Amino acid sequence: MSLCNLDPLTENYDVHFYIEYMARWPSLFTIAENSDGQIIGYIMGKVEEDPAYLSFSDNYLPWHGHVTALTVAPQYRRLGIAKLLTEAFERACENQNAWFVDLFVRASNDRAITMYRKMGDNPTSKSAGEDAFDMRKPMRRDKKRKHIRENGEEYRVNPEDIYHG
């Protein structure tokens, strides 16, 4: 068990979930270690898109990177590790020609929202079921910011409006 996974704010998954991500999207799974080789942070995600038949939906998601988990052990926070992990993830998504990178962050997590905003992410919508923002950062492919919604904090999305494939 890593120092990250002992943190109550970190979502813990079954080991098979981690293995699936490492096997399917190895370039989108990055860890940070301390000098003793202990994992002190990691980011894991995937590239995906909604099925073509949903392309006329307001909530359609084209080819994009999605951050499933980003965590840094409490004693290593505020050192820039999350920023480095996120930058590595974004480079990997650029290499896969993604339109944008997105992630969900709890609306109450002010520190994370501030950090993501500083790195260029914008809230695109707010979940109606659970108070969370869909934060998005455009990649080079999205020169016109087609997939970024201004004033996204005001745009509500219901869970049933989102494809969960």
mmCIF file with all atom_site columns, C-alpha atoms in Angstrom, residues 50 53-54 57 59-60 126-130 156-165:
data_model
loop_
_atom_site.group_PDB
_atom_site.id
_atom_site.type_symbol
_atom_site.label_atom_id
_atom_site.label_alt_id
_atom_site.label_comp_id
_atom_site.label_asym_id
_atom_site.label_entity_id
_atom_site.label_seq_id
_atom_site.pdbx_PDB_ins_code
_atom_site.Cartn_x
_atom_site.Cartn_y
_atom_site.Cartn_z
_atom_site.occupancy
_atom_site.B_iso_or_equiv
_atom_site.pdbx_formal_charge
_atom_site.auth_seq_id
_atom_site.auth_comp_id
_atom_site.auth_asym_id
_atom_site.auth_atom_id
_atom_site.pdbx_PDB_model_num
ATOM 1  C CA . ASP A 1 50  ? -18.480 8.552  -26.881 1.00 0.00 ? 50  ASP A CA 1
ATOM 2  C CA . TYR A 1 53  ? -24.557 7.882  -32.486 1.00 0.00 ? 53  TYR A CA 1
ATOM 3  C CA . LEU A 1 54  ? -24.314 10.367 -29.594 1.00 0.00 ? 54  LEU A CA 1
ATOM 4  C CA . SER A 1 57  ? -25.989 15.323 -28.091 1.00 0.00 ? 57  SER A CA 1
ATOM 5  C CA . ASN A 1 59  ? -22.958 16.260 -23.932 1.00 0.00 ? 59  ASN A CA 1
ATOM 6  C CA . TYR A 1 60  ? -21.103 14.272 -26.639 1.00 0.00 ? 60  TYR A CA 1
ATOM 7  C CA . LYS A 1 126 ? -21.494 20.928 -12.806 1.00 0.00 ? 126 LYS A CA 1
ATOM 8  C CA . SER A 1 127 ? -23.017 17.581 -11.951 1.00 0.00 ? 127 SER A CA 1
ATOM 9  C CA . ALA A 1 128 ? -26.587 17.837 -10.760 1.00 0.00 ? 128 ALA A CA 1
ATOM 10 C CA . GLY A 1 129 ? -26.424 14.607 -8.756  1.00 0.00 ? 129 GLY A CA 1
ATOM 11 C CA . GLU A 1 130 ? -23.131 15.025 -6.902  1.00 0.00 ? 130 GLU A CA 1
ATOM 12 C CA . ARG A 1 156 ? -25.857 21.569 -15.109 1.00 0.00 ? 156 ARG A CA 1
ATOM 13 C CA . VAL A 1 157 ? -25.495 18.012 -16.362 1.00 0.00 ? 157 VAL A CA 1
ATOM 14 C CA . ASN A 1 158 ? -27.537 15.112 -15.024 1.00 0.00 ? 158 ASN A CA 1
ATOM 15 C CA . PRO A 1 159 ? -25.876 11.701 -14.629 1.00 0.00 ? 159 PRO A CA 1
ATOM 16 C CA . GLU A 1 160 ? -28.293 10.162 -17.145 1.00 0.00 ? 160 GLU A CA 1
ATOM 17 C CA . ASP A 1 161 ? -27.132 12.689 -19.781 1.00 0.00 ? 161 ASP A CA 1
ATOM 18 C CA . ILE A 1 162 ? -23.616 11.280 -19.768 1.00 0.00 ? 162 ILE A CA 1
ATOM 19 C CA . TYR A 1 163 ? -22.561 8.148  -21.651 1.00 0.00 ? 163 TYR A CA 1
ATOM 20 C CA . HIS A 1 164 ? -20.965 5.610  -19.287 1.00 0.00 ? 164 HIS A CA 1
ATOM 21 C CA . GLY A 1 165 ? -19.465 3.133  -21.716 1.00 0.00 ? 165 GLY A CA 1
#
